[in-house]
Amino acid sequence: MATSLRSDTAKLVRLADRDLSRLWRLIANGAAADEALHDLLPAIVREYGAAGGAVAAEWYDQQREKVGARGRFTAIPVAPDDRGTHALVGWALTEAKDDASLQSMILGGTQRRIADHVRYTIAGSSVADPAARGWQRVGIGECEFCQMLIDRGAVYTEATADFASHDRCNCAAEPAF
């Protein structure tokens, strides 16, 4: 089910990467990396995160219709947020060994933050929707942590059950009807 949503999320990340390419050119032309990243990265994450939330809400509503869920409910996109980009920038600037590793760290963190808008929209809507039993983690388990969580097959029903993700995590949340 969530394969198309993961594909749409990946497209948004590619668009954000295109915007980041422009940022890297500014830095290569003399702009201070820390200032440029602190100034521009939050807006990039908010913009593509908002788009991700909207795509996820539409996808959720389509899934609800496909299964013939009872009652009326419209998915609730998570509010756009920079999701801690300033901390990401500080960490990456401290840990990066060179420009390539800095760019990789920033892109990985950006991917996570955009995808979290999608995941939290699905998870939050699944908890709020009276027709849903909750949400579950789906994906191919590219790391041991993700594989363990996917293998559990747990359906989370509490709004406090957070979707634990990491940079470059390709897992998704899926409603359980």
PDB file of N, CA, C and O in Angstrom, residues 103-133:
ATOM      1  N   GLN A 103      27.569  17.740   2.826  1.00  0.00           N
ATOM      2  CA  GLN A 103      26.401  17.676   1.947  1.00  0.00           C
ATOM      3  C   GLN A 103      25.609  16.393   2.175  1.00  0.00           C
ATOM      4  O   GLN A 103      24.377  16.408   2.209  1.00  0.00           O
ATOM      5  N   SER A 104      26.287  15.290   2.359  1.00  0.00           N
ATOM      6  CA  SER A 104      25.624  14.011   2.598  1.00  0.00           C
ATOM      7  C   SER A 104      24.849  14.024   3.916  1.00  0.00           C
ATOM      8  O   SER A 104      23.710  13.549   3.987  1.00  0.00           O
ATOM      9  N   MET A 105      25.462  14.568   4.952  1.00  0.00           N
ATOM     10  CA  MET A 105      24.794  14.642   6.256  1.00  0.00           C
ATOM     11  C   MET A 105      23.563  15.542   6.192  1.00  0.00           C
ATOM     12  O   MET A 105      22.503  15.193   6.732  1.00  0.00           O
ATOM     13  N   ILE A 106      23.692  16.668   5.540  1.00  0.00           N
ATOM     14  CA  ILE A 106      22.562  17.598   5.428  1.00  0.00           C
ATOM     15  C   ILE A 106      21.444  16.966   4.604  1.00  0.00           C
ATOM     16  O   ILE A 106      20.264  17.038   4.984  1.00  0.00           O
ATOM     17  N   LEU A 107      21.774  16.317   3.509  1.00  0.00           N
ATOM     18  CA  LEU A 107      20.729  15.695   2.692  1.00  0.00           C
ATOM     19  C   LEU A 107      20.052  14.554   3.442  1.00  0.00           C
ATOM     20  O   LEU A 107      18.826  14.426   3.421  1.00  0.00           O
ATOM     21  N   GLY A 108      20.813  13.741   4.150  1.00  0.00           N
ATOM     22  CA  GLY A 108      20.218  12.655   4.934  1.00  0.00           C
ATOM     23  C   GLY A 108      19.273  13.185   5.999  1.00  0.00           C
ATOM     24  O   GLY A 108      18.167  12.674   6.194  1.00  0.00           O
ATOM     25  N   GLY A 109      19.686  14.252   6.681  1.00  0.00           N
ATOM     26  CA  GLY A 109      18.830  14.854   7.692  1.00  0.00           C
ATOM     27  C   GLY A 109      17.608  15.534   7.094  1.00  0.00           C
ATOM     28  O   GLY A 109      16.520  15.513   7.676  1.00  0.00           O
ATOM     29  N   THR A 110      17.773  16.122   5.928  1.00  0.00           N
ATOM     30  CA  THR A 110      16.654  16.763   5.245  1.00  0.00           C
ATOM     31  C   THR A 110      15.639  15.711   4.815  1.00  0.00           C
ATOM     32  O   THR A 110      14.424  15.895   4.984  1.00  0.00           O
ATOM     33  N   GLN A 111      16.121  14.595   4.281  1.00  0.00           N
ATOM     34  CA  GLN A 111      15.231  13.500   3.876  1.00  0.00           C
ATOM     35  C   GLN A 111      14.401  13.031   5.063  1.00  0.00           C
ATOM     36  O   GLN A 111      13.192  12.853   4.957  1.00  0.00           O
ATOM     37  N   ARG A 112      15.044  12.843   6.184  1.00  0.00           N
ATOM     38  CA  ARG A 112      14.339  12.379   7.379  1.00  0.00           C
ATOM     39  C   ARG A 112      13.235  13.351   7.784  1.00  0.00           C
ATOM     40  O   ARG A 112      12.110  12.954   8.082  1.00  0.00           O
ATOM     41  N   ARG A 113      13.555  14.623   7.778  1.00  0.00           N
ATOM     42  CA  ARG A 113      12.600  15.629   8.228  1.00  0.00           C
ATOM     43  C   ARG A 113      11.406  15.764   7.277  1.00  0.00           C
ATOM     44  O   ARG A 113      10.275  15.924   7.720  1.00  0.00           O
ATOM     45  N   ILE A 114      11.657  15.679   5.990  1.00  0.00           N
ATOM     46  CA  ILE A 114      10.546  15.729   5.025  1.00  0.00           C
ATOM     47  C   ILE A 114       9.689  14.474   5.170  1.00  0.00           C
ATOM     48  O   ILE A 114       8.463  14.553   5.246  1.00  0.00           O
ATOM     49  N   ALA A 115      10.331  13.310   5.222  1.00  0.00           N
ATOM     50  CA  ALA A 115       9.591  12.052   5.359  1.00  0.00           C
ATOM     51  C   ALA A 115       8.821  11.999   6.676  1.00  0.00           C
ATOM     52  O   ALA A 115       7.729  11.409   6.725  1.00  0.00           O
ATOM     53  N   ASP A 116       9.345  12.618   7.719  1.00  0.00           N
ATOM     54  CA  ASP A 116       8.622  12.624   8.991  1.00  0.00           C
ATOM     55  C   ASP A 116       7.293  13.381   8.881  1.00  0.00           C
ATOM     56  O   ASP A 116       6.316  13.016   9.529  1.00  0.00           O
ATOM     57  N   HIS A 117       7.245  14.425   8.074  1.00  0.00           N
ATOM     58  CA  HIS A 117       5.965  15.107   7.846  1.00  0.00           C
ATOM     59  C   HIS A 117       4.942  14.118   7.271  1.00  0.00           C
ATOM     60  O   HIS A 117       3.773  14.122   7.656  1.00  0.00           O
ATOM     61  N   VAL A 118       5.399  13.283   6.360  1.00  0.00           N
ATOM     62  CA  VAL A 118       4.529  12.275   5.740  1.00  0.00           C
ATOM     63  C   VAL A 118       4.136  11.234   6.787  1.00  0.00           C
ATOM     64  O   VAL A 118       2.948  10.923   6.962  1.00  0.00           O
ATOM     65  N   ARG A 119       5.116  10.697   7.491  1.00  0.00           N
ATOM     66  CA  ARG A 119       4.856   9.654   8.490  1.00  0.00           C
ATOM     67  C   ARG A 119       3.911  10.140   9.585  1.00  0.00           C
ATOM     68  O   ARG A 119       2.978   9.438   9.980  1.00  0.00           O
ATOM     69  N   TYR A 120       4.156  11.346  10.101  1.00  0.00           N
ATOM     70  CA  TYR A 120       3.343  11.857  11.198  1.00  0.00           C
ATOM     71  C   TYR A 120       1.928  12.198  10.743  1.00  0.00           C
ATOM     72  O   TYR A 120       0.993  12.115  11.532  1.00  0.00           O
ATOM     73  N   THR A 121       1.771  12.574   9.478  1.00  0.00           N
ATOM     74  CA  THR A 121       0.421  12.801   8.957  1.00  0.00           C
ATOM     75  C   THR A 121      -0.361  11.496   8.964  1.00  0.00           C
ATOM     76  O   THR A 121      -1.512  11.451   9.410  1.00  0.00           O
ATOM     77  N   ILE A 122       0.264  10.421   8.497  1.00  0.00           N
ATOM     78  CA  ILE A 122      -0.402   9.116   8.456  1.00  0.00           C
ATOM     79  C   ILE A 122      -0.653   8.603   9.874  1.00  0.00           C
ATOM     80  O   ILE A 122      -1.757   8.171  10.219  1.00  0.00           O
ATOM     81  N   ALA A 123       0.361   8.660  10.710  1.00  0.00           N
ATOM     82  CA  ALA A 123       0.214   8.154  12.081  1.00  0.00           C
ATOM     83  C   ALA A 123      -0.842   8.951  12.841  1.00  0.00           C
ATOM     84  O   ALA A 123      -1.724   8.363  13.490  1.00  0.00           O
ATOM     85  N   GLY A 124      -0.775  10.255  12.778  1.00  0.00           N
ATOM     86  CA  GLY A 124      -1.737  11.080  13.498  1.00  0.00           C
ATOM     87  C   GLY A 124      -3.158  10.884  13.001  1.00  0.00           C
ATOM     88  O   GLY A 124      -4.104  10.790  13.798  1.00  0.00           O
ATOM     89  N   SER A 125      -3.319  10.802  11.705  1.00  0.00           N
ATOM     90  CA  SER A 125      -4.654  10.587  11.137  1.00  0.00           C
ATOM     91  C   SER A 125      -5.176   9.208  11.512  1.00  0.00           C
ATOM     92  O   SER A 125      -6.366   9.047  11.799  1.00  0.00           O
ATOM     93  N   SER A 126      -4.298   8.215  11.542  1.00  0.00           N
ATOM     94  CA  SER A 126      -4.707   6.851  11.898  1.00  0.00           C
ATOM     95  C   SER A 126      -5.185   6.759  13.337  1.00  0.00           C
ATOM     96  O   SER A 126      -6.080   5.975  13.653  1.00  0.00           O
ATOM     97  N   VAL A 127      -4.589   7.537  14.201  1.00  0.00           N
ATOM     98  CA  VAL A 127      -5.001   7.549  15.606  1.00  0.00           C
ATOM     99  C   VAL A 127      -6.315   8.324  15.769  1.00  0.00           C
ATOM    100  O   VAL A 127      -7.188   7.929  16.534  1.00  0.00           O
ATOM    101  N   ALA A 128      -6.463   9.405  15.008  1.00  0.00           N
ATOM    102  CA  ALA A 128      -7.662  10.246  15.129  1.00  0.00           C
ATOM    103  C   ALA A 128      -8.882   9.668  14.409  1.00  0.00           C
ATOM    104  O   ALA A 128     -10.017   9.973  14.772  1.00  0.00           O
ATOM    105  N   ASP A 129      -8.664   8.828  13.419  1.00  0.00           N
ATOM    106  CA  ASP A 129      -9.749   8.282  12.600  1.00  0.00           C
ATOM    107  C   ASP A 129     -10.466   7.164  13.364  1.00  0.00           C
ATOM    108  O   ASP A 129      -9.870   6.133  13.670  1.00  0.00           O
ATOM    109  N   PRO A 130     -11.763   7.325  13.653  1.00  0.00           N
ATOM    110  CA  PRO A 130     -12.491   6.285  14.381  1.00  0.00           C
ATOM    111  C   PRO A 130     -12.562   4.946  13.637  1.00  0.00           C
ATOM    112  O   PRO A 130     -12.719   3.909  14.273  1.00  0.00           O
ATOM    113  N   ALA A 131     -12.406   4.977  12.318  1.00  0.00           N
ATOM    114  CA  ALA A 131     -12.484   3.734  11.543  1.00  0.00           C
ATOM    115  C   ALA A 131     -11.167   2.966  11.529  1.00  0.00           C
ATOM    116  O   ALA A 131     -11.135   1.797  11.170  1.00  0.00           O
ATOM    117  N   ALA A 132     -10.086   3.604  11.898  1.00  0.00           N
ATOM    118  CA  ALA A 132      -8.770   2.954  11.888  1.00  0.00           C
ATOM    119  C   ALA A 132      -8.474   2.330  13.242  1.00  0.00           C
ATOM    120  O   ALA A 132      -8.876   2.849  14.278  1.00  0.00           O
ATOM    121  N   ARG A 133      -7.742   1.219  13.208  1.00  0.00           N
ATOM    122  CA  ARG A 133      -7.281   0.590  14.450  1.00  0.00           C
ATOM    123  C   ARG A 133      -6.009   1.242  14.953  1.00  0.00           C
ATOM    124  O   ARG A 133      -5.584   1.015  16.073  1.00  0.00           O
TER     125      ARG A 133
END
